Coordinates of C-alpha atoms in Angstrom, one line a residue:
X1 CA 76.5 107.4 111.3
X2 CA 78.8 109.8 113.3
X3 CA 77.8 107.7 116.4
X4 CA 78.5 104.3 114.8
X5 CA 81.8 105.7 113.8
X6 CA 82.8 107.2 117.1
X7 CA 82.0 103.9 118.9
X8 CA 84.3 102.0 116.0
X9 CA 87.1 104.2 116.8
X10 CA 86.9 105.1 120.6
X11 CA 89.8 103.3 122.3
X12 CA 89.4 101.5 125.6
X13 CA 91.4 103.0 128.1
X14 CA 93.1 100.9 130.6
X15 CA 93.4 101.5 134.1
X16 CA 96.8 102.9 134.3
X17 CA 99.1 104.8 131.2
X18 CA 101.9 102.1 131.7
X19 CA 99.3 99.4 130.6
X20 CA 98.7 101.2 127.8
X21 CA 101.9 101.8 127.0
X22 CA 102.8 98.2 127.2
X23 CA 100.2 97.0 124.9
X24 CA 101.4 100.0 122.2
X25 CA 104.5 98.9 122.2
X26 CA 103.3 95.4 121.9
X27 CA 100.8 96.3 118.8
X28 CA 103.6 99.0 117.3
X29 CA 106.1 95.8 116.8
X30 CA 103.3 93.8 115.5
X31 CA 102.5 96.0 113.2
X32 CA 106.0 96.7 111.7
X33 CA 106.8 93.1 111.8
X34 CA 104.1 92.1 109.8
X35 CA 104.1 94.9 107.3
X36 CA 107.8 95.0 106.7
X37 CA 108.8 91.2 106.9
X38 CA 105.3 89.4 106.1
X39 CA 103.3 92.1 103.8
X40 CA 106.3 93.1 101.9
X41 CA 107.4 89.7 100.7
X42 CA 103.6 89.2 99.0
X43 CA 104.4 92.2 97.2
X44 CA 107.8 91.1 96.1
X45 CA 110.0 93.6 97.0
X46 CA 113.6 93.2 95.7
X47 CA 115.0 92.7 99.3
X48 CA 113.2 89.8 99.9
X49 CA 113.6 87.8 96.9
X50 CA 117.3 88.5 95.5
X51 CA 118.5 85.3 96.4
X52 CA 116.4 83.4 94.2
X53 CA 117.7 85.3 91.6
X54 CA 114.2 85.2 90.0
X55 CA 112.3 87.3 87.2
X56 CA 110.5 90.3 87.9
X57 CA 107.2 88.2 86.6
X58 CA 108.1 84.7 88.9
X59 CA 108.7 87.6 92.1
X60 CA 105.4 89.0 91.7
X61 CA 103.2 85.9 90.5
X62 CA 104.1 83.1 93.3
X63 CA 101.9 84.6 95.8
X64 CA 98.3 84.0 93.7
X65 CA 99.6 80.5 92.7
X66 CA 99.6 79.6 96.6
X67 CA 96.0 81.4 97.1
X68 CA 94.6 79.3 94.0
X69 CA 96.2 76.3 95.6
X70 CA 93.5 76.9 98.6
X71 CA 90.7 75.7 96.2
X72 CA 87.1 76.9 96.7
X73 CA 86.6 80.4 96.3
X74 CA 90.6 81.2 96.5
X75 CA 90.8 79.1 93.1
X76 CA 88.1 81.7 91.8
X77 CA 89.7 85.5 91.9
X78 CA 93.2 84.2 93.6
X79 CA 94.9 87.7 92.4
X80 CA 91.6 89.3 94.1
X81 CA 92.5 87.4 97.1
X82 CA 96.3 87.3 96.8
X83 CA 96.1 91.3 97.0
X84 CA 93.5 91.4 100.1
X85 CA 96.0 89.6 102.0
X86 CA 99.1 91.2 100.8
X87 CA 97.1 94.7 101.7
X88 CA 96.1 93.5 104.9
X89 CA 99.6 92.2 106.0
X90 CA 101.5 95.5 104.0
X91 CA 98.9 98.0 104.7
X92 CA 96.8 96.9 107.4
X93 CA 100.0 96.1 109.7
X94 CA 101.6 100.0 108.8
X95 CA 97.9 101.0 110.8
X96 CA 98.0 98.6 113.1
X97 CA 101.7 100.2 114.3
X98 CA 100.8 103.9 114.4
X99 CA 97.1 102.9 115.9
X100 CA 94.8 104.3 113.3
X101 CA 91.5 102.2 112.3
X102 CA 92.7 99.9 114.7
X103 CA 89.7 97.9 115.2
X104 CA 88.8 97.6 111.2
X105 CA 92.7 96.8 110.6
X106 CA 92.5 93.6 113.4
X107 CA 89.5 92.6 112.1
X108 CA 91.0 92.3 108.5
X109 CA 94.4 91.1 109.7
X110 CA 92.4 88.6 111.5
X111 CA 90.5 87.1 108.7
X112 CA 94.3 86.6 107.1
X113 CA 95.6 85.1 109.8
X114 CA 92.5 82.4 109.9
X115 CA 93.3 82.0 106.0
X116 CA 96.8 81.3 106.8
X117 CA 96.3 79.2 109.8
X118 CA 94.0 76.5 108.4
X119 CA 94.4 76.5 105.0
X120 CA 98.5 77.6 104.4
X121 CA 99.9 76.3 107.8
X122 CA 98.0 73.7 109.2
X123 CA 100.0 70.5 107.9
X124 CA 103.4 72.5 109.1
X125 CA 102.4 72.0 113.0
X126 CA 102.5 74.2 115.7
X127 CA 105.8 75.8 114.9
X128 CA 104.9 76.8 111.2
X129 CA 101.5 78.3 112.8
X130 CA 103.3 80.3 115.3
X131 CA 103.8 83.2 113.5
X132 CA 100.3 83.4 111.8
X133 CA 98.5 82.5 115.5
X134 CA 100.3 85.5 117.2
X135 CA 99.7 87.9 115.1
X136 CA 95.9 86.6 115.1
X137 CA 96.3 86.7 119.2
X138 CA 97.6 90.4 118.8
X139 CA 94.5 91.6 116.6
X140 CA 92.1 89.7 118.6
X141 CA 92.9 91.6 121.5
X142 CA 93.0 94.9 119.2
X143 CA 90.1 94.3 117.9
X144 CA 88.5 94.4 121.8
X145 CA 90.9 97.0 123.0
X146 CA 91.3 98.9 120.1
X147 CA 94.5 101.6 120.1
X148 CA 94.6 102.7 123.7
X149 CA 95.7 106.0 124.0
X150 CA 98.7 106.0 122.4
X151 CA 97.1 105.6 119.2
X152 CA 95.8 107.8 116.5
X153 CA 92.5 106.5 116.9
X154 CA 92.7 108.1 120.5
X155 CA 93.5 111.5 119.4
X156 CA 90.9 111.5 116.6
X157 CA 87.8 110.5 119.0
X158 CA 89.0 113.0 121.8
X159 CA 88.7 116.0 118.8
X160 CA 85.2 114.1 117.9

């Protein structure tokens, strides 16, 4: 089990530091981008919805409305599934940033970012799936690369 989890974790180190450094920098502003202006707006944070001079209820209910508008399974449990994304945009992007779990954290970010492509975004064209397909782009390649080693996950597998 302690080898499974050492394998999950171990970053892959590139060639040179500045490589590295580029893509933490690269997954750092991914991560705060998508926790702080894409997470925090599922969870409806008074920032984000002031203008719409809404209820607290209306602020925190829109987001399962537009899961259980997916159909299928979303029409099932669309709190269950309004709060996996909202976790895996809020949360999972807040890991993604400091590098910890990293390959876990892509892999959830990029079953959201599949969700929102083809079944929030599609009929919106390429613009109104740019924002979901790069962040799927950015986890993809996390998910292979994991943290690098300026990453969290790097310091935790050198101690193991």
């Amino acid at each position: 089990m302690k080898n499974i989890f050492k394998n999950l974790i171990t970053p892959t180190l590139q060639k040179h530091w500045l490589a590295d450094l580029i893509f933490a920098l690269i997954r750092f502003i991914c991560g705060v981008l998508l926790a702080l202006d894409f997470g925090a707006s599922k969870f409806g944070m008074p920032w984000t919805d002031a203008s719409q001079n809404l209820n607290l209820f209306e602020v925190v209910a829109w987001f399962p409305k537009d899961v259980a508008e997916y159909g299928g399974v979303f029409a099932m449990a669309p709190v269950l599934f309004a709060w996996m994304g909202a976790f895996s945009e809020a949360i999972g992007g807040l890991l993604l940033a400091i590098g910890f779990q990293t390959r876990i954290t892509s892999f959830l970010i990029m079953c959201t970012m599949l969700v929102a492509i083809f079944l929030q975004k599609w009929g919106q064209g390429t613009w109104g799936m740019l924002p979901a397909m790069g962040f799927l782009w950015i986890a993809m390649y996390n998910l292979y690369l994991g943290s690098g080693r300026f990453g969290m996950d790097y310091l935790i597998s050198k101690k193991l």
